[in-house]
Amino acid sequence: MRSSHLVSALMAAVAVPLFIAPLAHAGPSSTVPSPTTPPSDGFDPSMVKPGLPMPVPEGSFGYIATRGATKWMDDRQPGALVRSLPVPPAFREANSAMGKIIDAELDAAMAKPGACVQIIVTPHSKSGLFSYGFFAVEPEYCPS
């Protein structure tokens, strides 16, 4: 992936979180990711591990970053950025949850040599909102 594409993906991921109600997040599996509620206080980031890339639902956009782009993203601490965005009170909890997810997935990818992250953006045509999924991916599925 060219760095300009990753920058576009990252900007899209952090520029619109104030419009997010549901979040897309799931552990690696062969099922299509779907919007879920933000993780509860029982969310354990240490349980997140790299896995298979998630399937990208029809009408969604998926990006698998290179290892270098994953490191670049991690250096910019997007989870902290999302948590610090000024949003209406109704969206603070969702932004905080999204920040935790981003941190956990990036931490999992960074902890395993060669691993990377996948970002899936799913538009919701009825509401005009987006759901974002962030997933740590095993090294053999990461582009070079």
C-alpha positions as a Python dict, from the first residue, in 0.01 Angstrom:
ca = {
    (1, 'M'): (0, 0, 0),
    (2, 'R'): (136, 340, -86),
    (3, 'S'): (182, 570, 210),
    (4, 'S'): (-60, 821, 56),
    (5, 'H'): (-334, 556, 64),
    (6, 'L'): (-259, 477, 427),
    (7, 'V'): (-268, 846, 511),
    (8, 'S'): (-609, 870, 343),
    (9, 'A'): (-731, 562, 532),
    (10, 'L'): (-599, 691, 863),
    (11, 'M'): (-745, 1037, 807),
    (12, 'A'): (-1081, 881, 726),
    (13, 'A'): (-1055, 664, 1034),
    (14, 'V'): (-982, 948, 1273),
    (15, 'A'): (-1154, 1242, 1107),
    (16, 'V'): (-1510, 1111, 1133),
    (17, 'P'): (-1530, 929, 1469),
    (18, 'L'): (-1764, 1188, 1609),
    (19, 'F'): (-2026, 1052, 1370),
    (20, 'I'): (-1989, 692, 1486),
    (21, 'A'): (-2257, 528, 1690),
    (22, 'P'): (-2187, 157, 1644),
    (23, 'L'): (-1832, 25, 1609),
    (24, 'A'): (-1718, -265, 1395),
    (25, 'H'): (-1485, -490, 1589),
    (26, 'A'): (-1443, -860, 1611),
    (27, 'G'): (-1168, -1107, 1676),
    (28, 'P'): (-1012, -1274, 1374),
    (29, 'S'): (-1253, -1523, 1221),
    (30, 'S'): (-1402, -1621, 889),
    (31, 'T'): (-1724, -1434, 952),
    (32, 'V'): (-1806, -1096, 807),
    (33, 'P'): (-1752, -817, 1062),
    (34, 'S'): (-2066, -643, 1177),
    (35, 'P'): (-2131, -333, 1383),
    (36, 'T'): (-2132, -398, 1754),
    (37, 'T'): (-2164, -187, 2062),
    (38, 'P'): (-1846, -43, 2214),
    (39, 'P'): (-1656, -288, 2433),
    (40, 'S'): (-1759, -292, 2795),
    (41, 'D'): (-1522, -210, 3079),
    (42, 'G'): (-1438, -583, 3073),
    (43, 'F'): (-1257, -545, 2738),
    (44, 'D'): (-910, -700, 2777),
    (45, 'P'): (-667, -556, 2518),
    (46, 'S'): (-406, -819, 2608),
    (47, 'M'): (-633, -1086, 2458),
    (48, 'V'): (-612, -931, 2108),
    (49, 'K'): (-380, -1128, 1878),
    (50, 'P'): (-305, -1105, 1505),
    (51, 'G'): (-518, -1336, 1292),
    (52, 'L'): (-650, -1391, 944),
    (53, 'P'): (-763, -1084, 748),
    (54, 'M'): (-1131, -1015, 793),
    (55, 'P'): (-1355, -1044, 486),
    (56, 'V'): (-1460, -706, 350),
    (57, 'P'): (-1839, -691, 310),
    (58, 'E'): (-1981, -582, -23),
    (59, 'G'): (-2000, -202, -34),
    (60, 'S'): (-1725, -163, 227),
    (61, 'F'): (-1365, -53, 186),
    (62, 'G'): (-1079, -261, 323),
    (63, 'Y'): (-711, -175, 361),
    (64, 'I'): (-431, -405, 477),
    (65, 'A'): (-132, -192, 567),
    (66, 'T'): (230, -290, 514),
    (67, 'R'): (441, -349, 826),
    (68, 'G'): (609, -12, 765),
    (69, 'A'): (275, 167, 738),
    (70, 'T'): (157, -10, 1056),
    (71, 'K'): (467, 117, 1240),
    (72, 'W'): (408, 465, 1102),
    (73, 'M'): (47, 459, 1221),
    (74, 'D'): (149, 327, 1564),
    (75, 'D'): (402, 612, 1602),
    (76, 'R'): (119, 863, 1558),
    (77, 'Q'): (-92, 711, 1837),
    (78, 'P'): (-429, 725, 1659),
    (79, 'G'): (-612, 576, 1960),
    (80, 'A'): (-512, 872, 2174),
    (81, 'L'): (-607, 1109, 1892),
    (82, 'V'): (-955, 957, 1863),
    (83, 'R'): (-1006, 975, 2241),
    (84, 'S'): (-901, 1342, 2246),
    (85, 'L'): (-1133, 1463, 1968),
    (86, 'P'): (-1385, 1720, 2085),
    (87, 'V'): (-1720, 1548, 2039),
    (88, 'P'): (-2068, 1587, 2180),
    (89, 'P'): (-2115, 1402, 2511),
    (90, 'A'): (-2325, 1135, 2340),
    (91, 'F'): (-2022, 1024, 2134),
    (92, 'R'): (-1749, 1034, 2401),
    (93, 'E'): (-1799, 675, 2511),
    (94, 'A'): (-1795, 548, 2151),
    (95, 'N'): (-1477, 746, 2073),
    (96, 'S'): (-1310, 617, 2388),
    (97, 'A'): (-1403, 259, 2297),
    (98, 'M'): (-1278, 307, 1942),
    (99, 'G'): (-949, 445, 2077),
    (100, 'K'): (-909, 136, 2297),
    (101, 'I'): (-975, -93, 2002),
    (102, 'I'): (-726, 88, 1779),
    (103, 'D'): (-461, 74, 2054),
    (104, 'A'): (-522, -297, 2123),
    (105, 'E'): (-507, -397, 1756),
    (106, 'L'): (-196, -186, 1687),
    (107, 'D'): (-27, -319, 2004),
    (108, 'A'): (-102, -677, 1894),
    (109, 'A'): (37, -611, 1546),
    (110, 'M'): (347, -438, 1682),
    (111, 'A'): (416, -720, 1930),
    (112, 'K'): (449, -980, 1651),
    (113, 'P'): (733, -927, 1402),
    (114, 'G'): (599, -866, 1053),
    (115, 'A'): (233, -833, 1155),
    (116, 'C'): (22, -542, 1030),
    (117, 'V'): (-328, -396, 1063),
    (118, 'Q'): (-637, -409, 847),
    (119, 'I'): (-893, -129, 841),
    (120, 'I'): (-1247, -188, 715),
    (121, 'V'): (-1481, 107, 659),
    (122, 'T'): (-1849, 21, 619),
    (123, 'P'): (-2088, 299, 512),
    (124, 'H'): (-2446, 287, 633),
    (125, 'S'): (-2661, 437, 358),
    (126, 'K'): (-2972, 494, 572),
    (127, 'S'): (-2798, 699, 840),
    (128, 'G'): (-2505, 832, 641),
    (129, 'L'): (-2271, 707, 916),
    (130, 'F'): (-1972, 477, 896),
    (131, 'S'): (-1849, 186, 1104),
    (132, 'Y'): (-1477, 122, 1128),
    (133, 'G'): (-1308, -208, 1200),
    (134, 'F'): (-943, -234, 1303),
    (135, 'F'): (-780, -578, 1304),
    (136, 'A'): (-428, -707, 1369),
    (137, 'V'): (-324, -940, 1085),
    (138, 'E'): (-72, -1227, 1081),
    (139, 'P'): (255, -1145, 894),
    (140, 'E'): (195, -1387, 605),
    (141, 'Y'): (-109, -1181, 497),
    (142, 'C'): (62, -841, 515),
    (143, 'P'): (175, -681, 189),
    (144, 'S'): (543, -601, 157),
}
